[in-house]
Amino acid sequence: MRAEILDATKTVLLFEDSHSRDSSVELGLVQFGFRVQEATNSAEAVTYCRRNRGQVHVAVVEVAGPTFSGRQVLDRLATVAPGMPIVVISEQSWDDLYEAGVLGLEDPFFQKPFYPSQLAEAIYALLGAPSPIRPQTSAVIANSPRRSLGYSLFGLRNIAFL
């Protein structure tokens, strides 16, 4: 299940607030077969998408919380790269980001921490590509009507990973 079985034909634009050079998100995406282009700020992310139109297959954007201009970044990326899937990651909960207007009901979202394989699986699904990743976790419907991991890729709400 390492990158040698995957050919890295899809490019992911990664914008993380943490600016860590050894990002587990970046390392996980590379491991699961994606080329990763990092952006260190929102302007760089938007500029890269504009200059490389059609060459970025999906964006993974971290938003720090309700006070961060996350919705503006998402809207700008959607404007310069219409149709490009955007996955939001954050340490904040889905509820907090939704109530602040950062997330919409159908925005794919992962609350940190999560397994890189979960993110990679979601990206393959968003791209309509078969995933070469063997499932490592199971998804189950959680009991709480509002507390969840926030993963809404398939229009499901209240999913927890075991």
Short mmCIF file of N, CA and C in Angstrom, two decimals:
data_model
loop_
_atom_site.label_atom_id
_atom_site.label_comp_id
_atom_site.label_asym_id
_atom_site.label_seq_id
_atom_site.Cartn_x
_atom_site.Cartn_y
_atom_site.Cartn_z
N MET A 1 0.82 -1.18 0.00
CA MET A 1 0.00 0.00 0.00
C MET A 1 0.87 1.25 0.00
N ARG A 2 2.03 1.15 -0.46
CA ARG A 2 2.94 2.29 -0.52
C ARG A 2 2.85 2.93 -1.90
N ALA A 3 3.54 4.05 -2.08
CA ALA A 3 3.46 4.82 -3.31
C ALA A 3 3.93 4.04 -4.53
N GLU A 4 4.72 2.97 -4.34
CA GLU A 4 5.21 2.26 -5.51
C GLU A 4 4.08 1.62 -6.31
N ILE A 5 2.93 1.37 -5.68
CA ILE A 5 1.82 0.80 -6.43
C ILE A 5 0.95 1.89 -7.06
N LEU A 6 1.24 3.12 -6.75
CA LEU A 6 0.47 4.24 -7.26
C LEU A 6 1.36 5.09 -8.15
N ASP A 7 0.79 5.72 -9.16
CA ASP A 7 1.64 6.41 -10.12
C ASP A 7 1.66 7.93 -10.02
N ALA A 8 1.06 8.50 -9.02
CA ALA A 8 1.11 9.95 -8.76
C ALA A 8 0.75 10.77 -9.99
N THR A 9 -0.42 10.50 -10.55
CA THR A 9 -0.86 11.25 -11.72
C THR A 9 -1.77 12.42 -11.36
N LYS A 10 -2.18 12.52 -10.12
CA LYS A 10 -3.08 13.59 -9.69
C LYS A 10 -2.34 14.54 -8.76
N THR A 11 -2.57 15.84 -8.98
CA THR A 11 -1.92 16.86 -8.17
C THR A 11 -2.89 17.43 -7.15
N VAL A 12 -2.43 17.49 -5.91
CA VAL A 12 -3.19 18.07 -4.82
C VAL A 12 -2.50 19.36 -4.39
N LEU A 13 -3.25 20.45 -4.36
CA LEU A 13 -2.75 21.70 -3.79
C LEU A 13 -3.06 21.66 -2.30
N LEU A 14 -2.03 21.78 -1.48
CA LEU A 14 -2.18 21.69 -0.03
C LEU A 14 -1.86 23.04 0.60
N PHE A 15 -2.83 23.60 1.29
CA PHE A 15 -2.63 24.83 2.04
C PHE A 15 -2.96 24.55 3.49
N GLU A 16 -1.91 24.45 4.30
CA GLU A 16 -2.07 24.21 5.74
C GLU A 16 -1.60 25.44 6.50
N ASP A 17 -2.32 25.80 7.53
CA ASP A 17 -1.92 26.92 8.38
C ASP A 17 -0.65 26.62 9.16
N SER A 18 -0.39 25.36 9.40
CA SER A 18 0.72 24.99 10.28
C SER A 18 2.09 25.26 9.66
N HIS A 19 2.20 25.34 8.35
CA HIS A 19 3.46 25.62 7.64
C HIS A 19 4.57 24.64 8.01
N SER A 20 4.20 23.45 8.40
CA SER A 20 5.20 22.46 8.79
C SER A 20 5.77 21.77 7.56
N ARG A 21 7.07 21.74 7.45
CA ARG A 21 7.71 21.10 6.30
C ARG A 21 7.55 19.58 6.34
N ASP A 22 7.34 19.03 7.51
CA ASP A 22 7.16 17.59 7.59
C ASP A 22 5.70 17.27 7.94
N SER A 23 4.82 17.92 7.24
CA SER A 23 3.39 17.75 7.46
C SER A 23 2.97 16.30 7.26
N SER A 24 2.25 15.77 8.23
CA SER A 24 1.75 14.40 8.08
C SER A 24 0.72 14.32 6.97
N VAL A 25 0.00 15.40 6.73
CA VAL A 25 -0.96 15.42 5.63
C VAL A 25 -0.22 15.30 4.30
N GLU A 26 0.81 16.11 4.12
CA GLU A 26 1.59 16.05 2.88
C GLU A 26 2.23 14.68 2.70
N LEU A 27 2.86 14.18 3.74
CA LEU A 27 3.52 12.88 3.65
C LEU A 27 2.53 11.77 3.34
N GLY A 28 1.35 11.84 3.95
CA GLY A 28 0.32 10.84 3.68
C GLY A 28 -0.18 10.89 2.25
N LEU A 29 -0.39 12.10 1.73
CA LEU A 29 -0.86 12.22 0.35
C LEU A 29 0.17 11.68 -0.63
N VAL A 30 1.43 11.97 -0.39
CA VAL A 30 2.50 11.45 -1.25
C VAL A 30 2.53 9.92 -1.15
N GLN A 31 2.43 9.41 0.06
CA GLN A 31 2.45 7.96 0.26
C GLN A 31 1.33 7.28 -0.51
N PHE A 32 0.18 7.92 -0.58
CA PHE A 32 -0.96 7.31 -1.24
C PHE A 32 -1.12 7.73 -2.70
N GLY A 33 -0.03 8.22 -3.28
CA GLY A 33 0.02 8.35 -4.72
C GLY A 33 -0.31 9.69 -5.32
N PHE A 34 -0.25 10.77 -4.57
CA PHE A 34 -0.55 12.09 -5.11
C PHE A 34 0.72 12.93 -5.19
N ARG A 35 0.77 13.78 -6.21
CA ARG A 35 1.79 14.84 -6.24
C ARG A 35 1.22 15.96 -5.38
N VAL A 36 2.05 16.55 -4.55
CA VAL A 36 1.57 17.60 -3.65
C VAL A 36 2.31 18.89 -3.93
N GLN A 37 1.54 19.95 -4.16
CA GLN A 37 2.08 21.29 -4.30
C GLN A 37 1.63 22.07 -3.07
N GLU A 38 2.58 22.54 -2.29
CA GLU A 38 2.25 23.27 -1.07
C GLU A 38 2.10 24.76 -1.35
N ALA A 39 1.15 25.38 -0.67
CA ALA A 39 1.01 26.83 -0.67
C ALA A 39 1.17 27.29 0.78
N THR A 40 1.93 28.35 0.98
CA THR A 40 2.19 28.81 2.34
C THR A 40 1.19 29.86 2.83
N ASN A 41 0.39 30.39 1.91
CA ASN A 41 -0.65 31.33 2.30
C ASN A 41 -1.77 31.28 1.28
N SER A 42 -2.88 31.93 1.59
CA SER A 42 -4.05 31.84 0.72
C SER A 42 -3.80 32.48 -0.65
N ALA A 43 -3.06 33.59 -0.68
CA ALA A 43 -2.77 34.24 -1.96
C ALA A 43 -1.95 33.32 -2.86
N GLU A 44 -0.99 32.63 -2.27
CA GLU A 44 -0.17 31.70 -3.04
C GLU A 44 -1.02 30.54 -3.58
N ALA A 45 -1.96 30.06 -2.78
CA ALA A 45 -2.83 28.97 -3.22
C ALA A 45 -3.68 29.41 -4.41
N VAL A 46 -4.27 30.59 -4.32
CA VAL A 46 -5.11 31.10 -5.41
C VAL A 46 -4.27 31.35 -6.66
N THR A 47 -3.10 31.96 -6.50
CA THR A 47 -2.22 32.23 -7.64
C THR A 47 -1.79 30.94 -8.32
N TYR A 48 -1.43 29.94 -7.54
CA TYR A 48 -1.00 28.66 -8.12
C TYR A 48 -2.13 28.03 -8.93
N CYS A 49 -3.33 28.05 -8.40
CA CYS A 49 -4.47 27.49 -9.14
C CYS A 49 -4.73 28.26 -10.42
N ARG A 50 -4.62 29.58 -10.36
CA ARG A 50 -4.86 30.41 -11.54
C ARG A 50 -3.82 30.11 -12.62
N ARG A 51 -2.56 30.01 -12.23
CA ARG A 51 -1.47 29.78 -13.20
C ARG A 51 -1.43 28.36 -13.73
N ASN A 52 -1.97 27.43 -12.98
CA ASN A 52 -1.91 26.02 -13.35
C ASN A 52 -3.30 25.44 -13.54
N ARG A 53 -4.15 26.23 -14.15
CA ARG A 53 -5.53 25.83 -14.37
C ARG A 53 -5.61 24.47 -15.06
N GLY A 54 -6.39 23.59 -14.49
CA GLY A 54 -6.57 22.26 -15.06
C GLY A 54 -5.50 21.26 -14.64
N GLN A 55 -4.43 21.73 -14.03
CA GLN A 55 -3.36 20.83 -13.61
C GLN A 55 -3.45 20.48 -12.12
N VAL A 56 -4.26 21.20 -11.39
CA VAL A 56 -4.50 20.89 -9.99
C VAL A 56 -5.84 20.16 -9.94
N HIS A 57 -5.82 18.94 -9.43
CA HIS A 57 -7.02 18.11 -9.47
C HIS A 57 -7.91 18.28 -8.25
N VAL A 58 -7.32 18.65 -7.12
CA VAL A 58 -8.08 18.86 -5.89
C VAL A 58 -7.26 19.74 -4.95
N ALA A 59 -7.95 20.54 -4.16
CA ALA A 59 -7.27 21.36 -3.15
C ALA A 59 -7.66 20.85 -1.76
N VAL A 60 -6.68 20.82 -0.88
CA VAL A 60 -6.91 20.51 0.53
C VAL A 60 -6.52 21.77 1.29
N VAL A 61 -7.50 22.39 1.93
CA VAL A 61 -7.31 23.70 2.55
C VAL A 61 -7.62 23.61 4.04
N GLU A 62 -6.64 24.00 4.85
CA GLU A 62 -6.87 24.06 6.29
C GLU A 62 -7.38 25.44 6.66
N VAL A 63 -8.43 25.46 7.45
CA VAL A 63 -8.90 26.72 8.00
C VAL A 63 -8.73 26.63 9.51
N ALA A 64 -8.25 27.72 10.08
CA ALA A 64 -7.88 27.72 11.50
C ALA A 64 -9.07 27.84 12.42
N GLY A 65 -10.15 28.39 11.94
CA GLY A 65 -11.32 28.53 12.80
C GLY A 65 -12.27 29.58 12.29
N PRO A 66 -13.29 29.85 13.05
CA PRO A 66 -14.32 30.79 12.62
C PRO A 66 -13.80 32.19 12.33
N THR A 67 -12.72 32.61 12.96
CA THR A 67 -12.23 33.97 12.72
C THR A 67 -11.32 34.04 11.50
N PHE A 68 -10.85 32.91 11.03
CA PHE A 68 -9.99 32.88 9.84
C PHE A 68 -10.87 33.10 8.62
N SER A 69 -10.35 33.75 7.61
CA SER A 69 -11.14 34.04 6.41
C SER A 69 -11.23 32.82 5.50
N GLY A 70 -11.55 31.69 6.08
CA GLY A 70 -11.61 30.44 5.34
C GLY A 70 -12.60 30.44 4.21
N ARG A 71 -13.78 31.00 4.40
CA ARG A 71 -14.80 31.03 3.35
C ARG A 71 -14.30 31.83 2.16
N GLN A 72 -13.58 32.92 2.41
CA GLN A 72 -13.03 33.73 1.32
C GLN A 72 -12.04 32.94 0.50
N VAL A 73 -11.18 32.17 1.17
CA VAL A 73 -10.20 31.34 0.46
C VAL A 73 -10.92 30.31 -0.40
N LEU A 74 -11.92 29.65 0.18
CA LEU A 74 -12.66 28.63 -0.57
C LEU A 74 -13.37 29.24 -1.77
N ASP A 75 -13.97 30.41 -1.58
CA ASP A 75 -14.66 31.08 -2.68
C ASP A 75 -13.69 31.50 -3.78
N ARG A 76 -12.53 32.02 -3.41
CA ARG A 76 -11.54 32.44 -4.42
C ARG A 76 -11.04 31.24 -5.21
N LEU A 77 -10.75 30.15 -4.52
CA LEU A 77 -10.30 28.94 -5.23
C LEU A 77 -11.38 28.44 -6.17
N ALA A 78 -12.63 28.46 -5.73
CA ALA A 78 -13.73 28.01 -6.58
C ALA A 78 -13.90 28.92 -7.80
N THR A 79 -13.57 30.19 -7.65
CA THR A 79 -13.68 31.13 -8.77
C THR A 79 -12.58 30.90 -9.80
N VAL A 80 -11.35 30.70 -9.35
CA VAL A 80 -10.24 30.55 -10.30
C VAL A 80 -10.14 29.12 -10.85
N ALA A 81 -10.74 28.16 -10.16
CA ALA A 81 -10.69 26.77 -10.62
C ALA A 81 -12.08 26.14 -10.45
N PRO A 82 -13.04 26.60 -11.26
CA PRO A 82 -14.40 26.08 -11.11
C PRO A 82 -14.43 24.56 -11.32
N GLY A 83 -15.17 23.90 -10.47
CA GLY A 83 -15.29 22.45 -10.58
C GLY A 83 -14.21 21.66 -9.87
N MET A 84 -13.15 22.34 -9.44
CA MET A 84 -12.09 21.63 -8.72
C MET A 84 -12.60 21.30 -7.31
N PRO A 85 -12.53 20.03 -6.91
CA PRO A 85 -12.95 19.70 -5.55
C PRO A 85 -12.04 20.35 -4.52
N ILE A 86 -12.65 20.81 -3.43
CA ILE A 86 -11.90 21.41 -2.33
C ILE A 86 -12.30 20.69 -1.05
N VAL A 87 -11.31 20.15 -0.38
CA VAL A 87 -11.53 19.47 0.90
C VAL A 87 -11.01 20.39 2.00
N VAL A 88 -11.84 20.63 3.00
CA VAL A 88 -11.47 21.49 4.12
C VAL A 88 -11.02 20.61 5.28
N ILE A 89 -9.89 21.01 5.89
CA ILE A 89 -9.43 20.35 7.11
C ILE A 89 -9.26 21.41 8.18
N SER A 90 -9.50 21.02 9.43
CA SER A 90 -9.39 21.98 10.52
C SER A 90 -9.35 21.26 11.86
N GLU A 91 -8.77 21.92 12.84
CA GLU A 91 -8.86 21.44 14.21
C GLU A 91 -10.19 21.83 14.83
N GLN A 92 -10.86 22.79 14.23
CA GLN A 92 -12.18 23.22 14.70
C GLN A 92 -13.21 22.18 14.29
N SER A 93 -14.33 22.16 14.97
CA SER A 93 -15.39 21.21 14.64
C SER A 93 -16.18 21.68 13.43
N TRP A 94 -16.84 20.74 12.79
CA TRP A 94 -17.72 21.06 11.67
C TRP A 94 -18.79 22.03 12.13
N ASP A 95 -19.37 21.77 13.30
CA ASP A 95 -20.43 22.64 13.82
C ASP A 95 -19.97 24.08 13.94
N ASP A 96 -18.79 24.28 14.53
CA ASP A 96 -18.28 25.65 14.70
C ASP A 96 -18.06 26.34 13.36
N LEU A 97 -17.47 25.62 12.42
CA LEU A 97 -17.19 26.22 11.11
C LEU A 97 -18.47 26.46 10.32
N TYR A 98 -19.43 25.58 10.44
CA TYR A 98 -20.71 25.75 9.76
C TYR A 98 -21.45 26.96 10.33
N GLU A 99 -21.51 27.04 11.65
CA GLU A 99 -22.21 28.16 12.29
C GLU A 99 -21.55 29.49 11.98
N ALA A 100 -20.24 29.50 11.74
CA ALA A 100 -19.53 30.73 11.39
C ALA A 100 -19.63 31.05 9.90
N GLY A 101 -20.28 30.18 9.13
CA GLY A 101 -20.43 30.42 7.70
C GLY A 101 -19.22 30.04 6.86
N VAL A 102 -18.27 29.32 7.46
CA VAL A 102 -17.08 28.90 6.72
C VAL A 102 -17.38 27.69 5.86
N LEU A 103 -18.17 26.76 6.38
CA LEU A 103 -18.51 25.54 5.66
C LEU A 103 -19.97 25.53 5.26
N GLY A 104 -20.23 24.92 4.11
CA GLY A 104 -21.59 24.65 3.69
C GLY A 104 -21.93 23.20 4.00
N LEU A 105 -23.18 22.84 3.83
CA LEU A 105 -23.61 21.48 4.16
C LEU A 105 -22.89 20.41 3.37
N GLU A 106 -22.52 20.68 2.15
CA GLU A 106 -21.93 19.65 1.30
C GLU A 106 -20.41 19.77 1.15
N ASP A 107 -19.79 20.68 1.87
CA ASP A 107 -18.33 20.82 1.77
C ASP A 107 -17.64 19.60 2.39
N PRO A 108 -16.81 18.90 1.63
CA PRO A 108 -16.04 17.79 2.21
C PRO A 108 -15.14 18.32 3.32
N PHE A 109 -15.17 17.67 4.47
CA PHE A 109 -14.49 18.20 5.65
C PHE A 109 -13.92 17.08 6.50
N PHE A 110 -12.71 17.30 7.01
CA PHE A 110 -12.08 16.41 7.97
C PHE A 110 -11.62 17.22 9.16
N GLN A 111 -12.00 16.77 10.35
CA GLN A 111 -11.51 17.41 11.56
C GLN A 111 -10.25 16.70 12.00
N LYS A 112 -9.20 17.48 12.28
CA LYS A 112 -7.95 16.91 12.77
C LYS A 112 -8.15 16.41 14.19
N PRO A 113 -7.54 15.32 14.55
CA PRO A 113 -6.65 14.48 13.73
C PRO A 113 -7.45 13.46 12.92
N PHE A 114 -6.90 13.05 11.81
CA PHE A 114 -7.50 12.00 10.99
C PHE A 114 -6.36 11.20 10.38
N TYR A 115 -6.70 10.04 9.86
CA TYR A 115 -5.69 9.21 9.21
C TYR A 115 -5.48 9.69 7.78
N PRO A 116 -4.23 9.76 7.31
CA PRO A 116 -3.99 10.14 5.92
C PRO A 116 -4.72 9.25 4.93
N SER A 117 -4.89 7.99 5.26
CA SER A 117 -5.61 7.08 4.35
C SER A 117 -7.06 7.51 4.18
N GLN A 118 -7.68 8.07 5.23
CA GLN A 118 -9.06 8.55 5.12
C GLN A 118 -9.15 9.71 4.14
N LEU A 119 -8.21 10.63 4.25
CA LEU A 119 -8.19 11.77 3.34
C LEU A 119 -7.94 11.31 1.91
N ALA A 120 -6.99 10.42 1.72
CA ALA A 120 -6.68 9.91 0.38
C ALA A 120 -7.89 9.20 -0.22
N GLU A 121 -8.57 8.37 0.55
CA GLU A 121 -9.78 7.69 0.07
C GLU A 121 -10.82 8.70 -0.40
N ALA A 122 -11.02 9.76 0.39
CA ALA A 122 -11.99 10.78 0.04
C ALA A 122 -11.60 11.49 -1.25
N ILE A 123 -10.33 11.77 -1.42
CA ILE A 123 -9.87 12.45 -2.64
C ILE A 123 -10.09 11.56 -3.85
N TYR A 124 -9.73 10.29 -3.74
CA TYR A 124 -9.99 9.37 -4.86
C TYR A 124 -11.47 9.35 -5.21
N ALA A 125 -12.34 9.33 -4.19
CA ALA A 125 -13.78 9.32 -4.44
C ALA A 125 -14.23 10.62 -5.10
N LEU A 126 -13.73 11.76 -4.63
CA LEU A 126 -14.09 13.04 -5.24
C LEU A 126 -13.69 13.11 -6.70
N LEU A 127 -12.56 12.49 -7.03
CA LEU A 127 -12.07 12.50 -8.40
C LEU A 127 -12.71 11.42 -9.25
N GLY A 128 -13.53 10.59 -8.64
CA GLY A 128 -14.17 9.51 -9.38
C GLY A 128 -13.19 8.44 -9.82
N ALA A 129 -12.11 8.32 -9.09
CA ALA A 129 -11.06 7.36 -9.44
C ALA A 129 -11.11 6.19 -8.47
N PRO A 130 -10.85 4.99 -8.97
CA PRO A 130 -10.81 3.85 -8.05
C PRO A 130 -9.65 4.02 -7.08
N SER A 131 -9.91 3.70 -5.85
CA SER A 131 -8.88 3.84 -4.83
C SER A 131 -8.07 2.56 -4.69
N PRO A 132 -6.76 2.67 -4.74
CA PRO A 132 -5.92 1.50 -4.52
C PRO A 132 -5.65 1.24 -3.05
N ILE A 133 -6.30 2.00 -2.19
CA ILE A 133 -6.04 1.90 -0.75
C ILE A 133 -6.97 0.88 -0.12
N ARG A 134 -6.41 -0.03 0.63
CA ARG A 134 -7.20 -1.00 1.37
C ARG A 134 -7.77 -0.28 2.59
N PRO A 135 -9.07 -0.37 2.79
CA PRO A 135 -9.66 0.32 3.94
C PRO A 135 -9.02 -0.11 5.25
N GLN A 136 -8.64 0.88 6.06
CA GLN A 136 -8.05 0.60 7.36
C GLN A 136 -9.02 0.93 8.49
N THR A 137 -10.07 1.63 8.15
CA THR A 137 -11.03 2.03 9.17
C THR A 137 -12.43 1.76 8.68
N SER A 138 -13.35 1.71 9.59
CA SER A 138 -14.75 1.51 9.25
C SER A 138 -15.52 2.77 9.60
N ALA A 139 -16.49 3.09 8.80
CA ALA A 139 -17.34 4.24 9.10
C ALA A 139 -18.64 3.71 9.69
N VAL A 140 -19.09 4.34 10.74
CA VAL A 140 -20.36 3.96 11.35
C VAL A 140 -21.13 5.24 11.64
N ILE A 141 -22.42 5.13 11.64
CA ILE A 141 -23.24 6.28 11.97
C ILE A 141 -23.16 6.50 13.49
N ALA A 142 -22.83 7.69 13.87
CA ALA A 142 -22.71 8.02 15.30
C ALA A 142 -24.10 8.27 15.89
N ASN A 143 -24.21 8.15 17.17
CA ASN A 143 -25.49 8.35 17.83
C ASN A 143 -25.88 9.81 17.94
N SER A 144 -24.91 10.68 18.12
CA SER A 144 -25.21 12.09 18.32
C SER A 144 -25.72 12.73 17.04
N PRO A 145 -26.80 13.49 17.10
CA PRO A 145 -27.31 14.12 15.89
C PRO A 145 -26.46 15.28 15.39
N ARG A 146 -25.56 15.84 16.22
CA ARG A 146 -24.80 17.00 15.75
C ARG A 146 -23.31 16.85 15.91
N ARG A 147 -22.83 15.99 16.74
CA ARG A 147 -21.39 15.85 16.97
C ARG A 147 -20.85 14.77 16.06
N SER A 148 -19.94 15.15 15.22
CA SER A 148 -19.42 14.18 14.26
C SER A 148 -18.01 14.56 13.85
N LEU A 149 -17.41 13.67 13.13
CA LEU A 149 -16.11 13.97 12.55
C LEU A 149 -16.28 15.06 11.50
N GLY A 150 -17.49 15.20 10.97
CA GLY A 150 -17.75 16.25 10.00
C GLY A 150 -17.58 15.80 8.57
N TYR A 151 -17.27 14.58 8.35
CA TYR A 151 -17.00 14.06 7.02
C TYR A 151 -18.28 14.01 6.24
N SER A 152 -18.43 14.84 5.22
CA SER A 152 -19.70 14.91 4.51
C SER A 152 -19.54 14.63 3.03
N LEU A 153 -18.50 13.94 2.65
CA LEU A 153 -18.23 13.70 1.24
C LEU A 153 -19.40 13.04 0.53
N PHE A 154 -20.05 12.11 1.18
CA PHE A 154 -21.13 11.38 0.54
C PHE A 154 -22.50 11.89 0.97
N GLY A 155 -22.52 13.10 1.48
CA GLY A 155 -23.78 13.68 1.91
C GLY A 155 -24.26 13.09 3.23
N LEU A 156 -23.41 12.35 3.91
CA LEU A 156 -23.79 11.77 5.19
C LEU A 156 -23.38 12.72 6.30
N ARG A 157 -24.12 12.72 7.34
CA ARG A 157 -23.80 13.54 8.49
C ARG A 157 -23.61 12.58 9.66
N ASN A 158 -22.86 12.97 10.63
CA ASN A 158 -22.67 12.20 11.86
C ASN A 158 -21.93 10.89 11.62
N ILE A 159 -20.80 10.97 11.00
CA ILE A 159 -19.99 9.78 10.77
C ILE A 159 -18.81 9.80 11.72
N ALA A 160 -18.53 8.69 12.31
CA ALA A 160 -17.35 8.56 13.16
C ALA A 160 -16.50 7.44 12.61
N PHE A 161 -15.21 7.54 12.78
CA PHE A 161 -14.31 6.51 12.29
C PHE A 161 -13.77 5.73 13.47
N LEU A 162 -13.75 4.42 13.31
CA LEU A 162 -13.25 3.55 14.38
C LEU A 162 -11.82 3.18 14.11
#
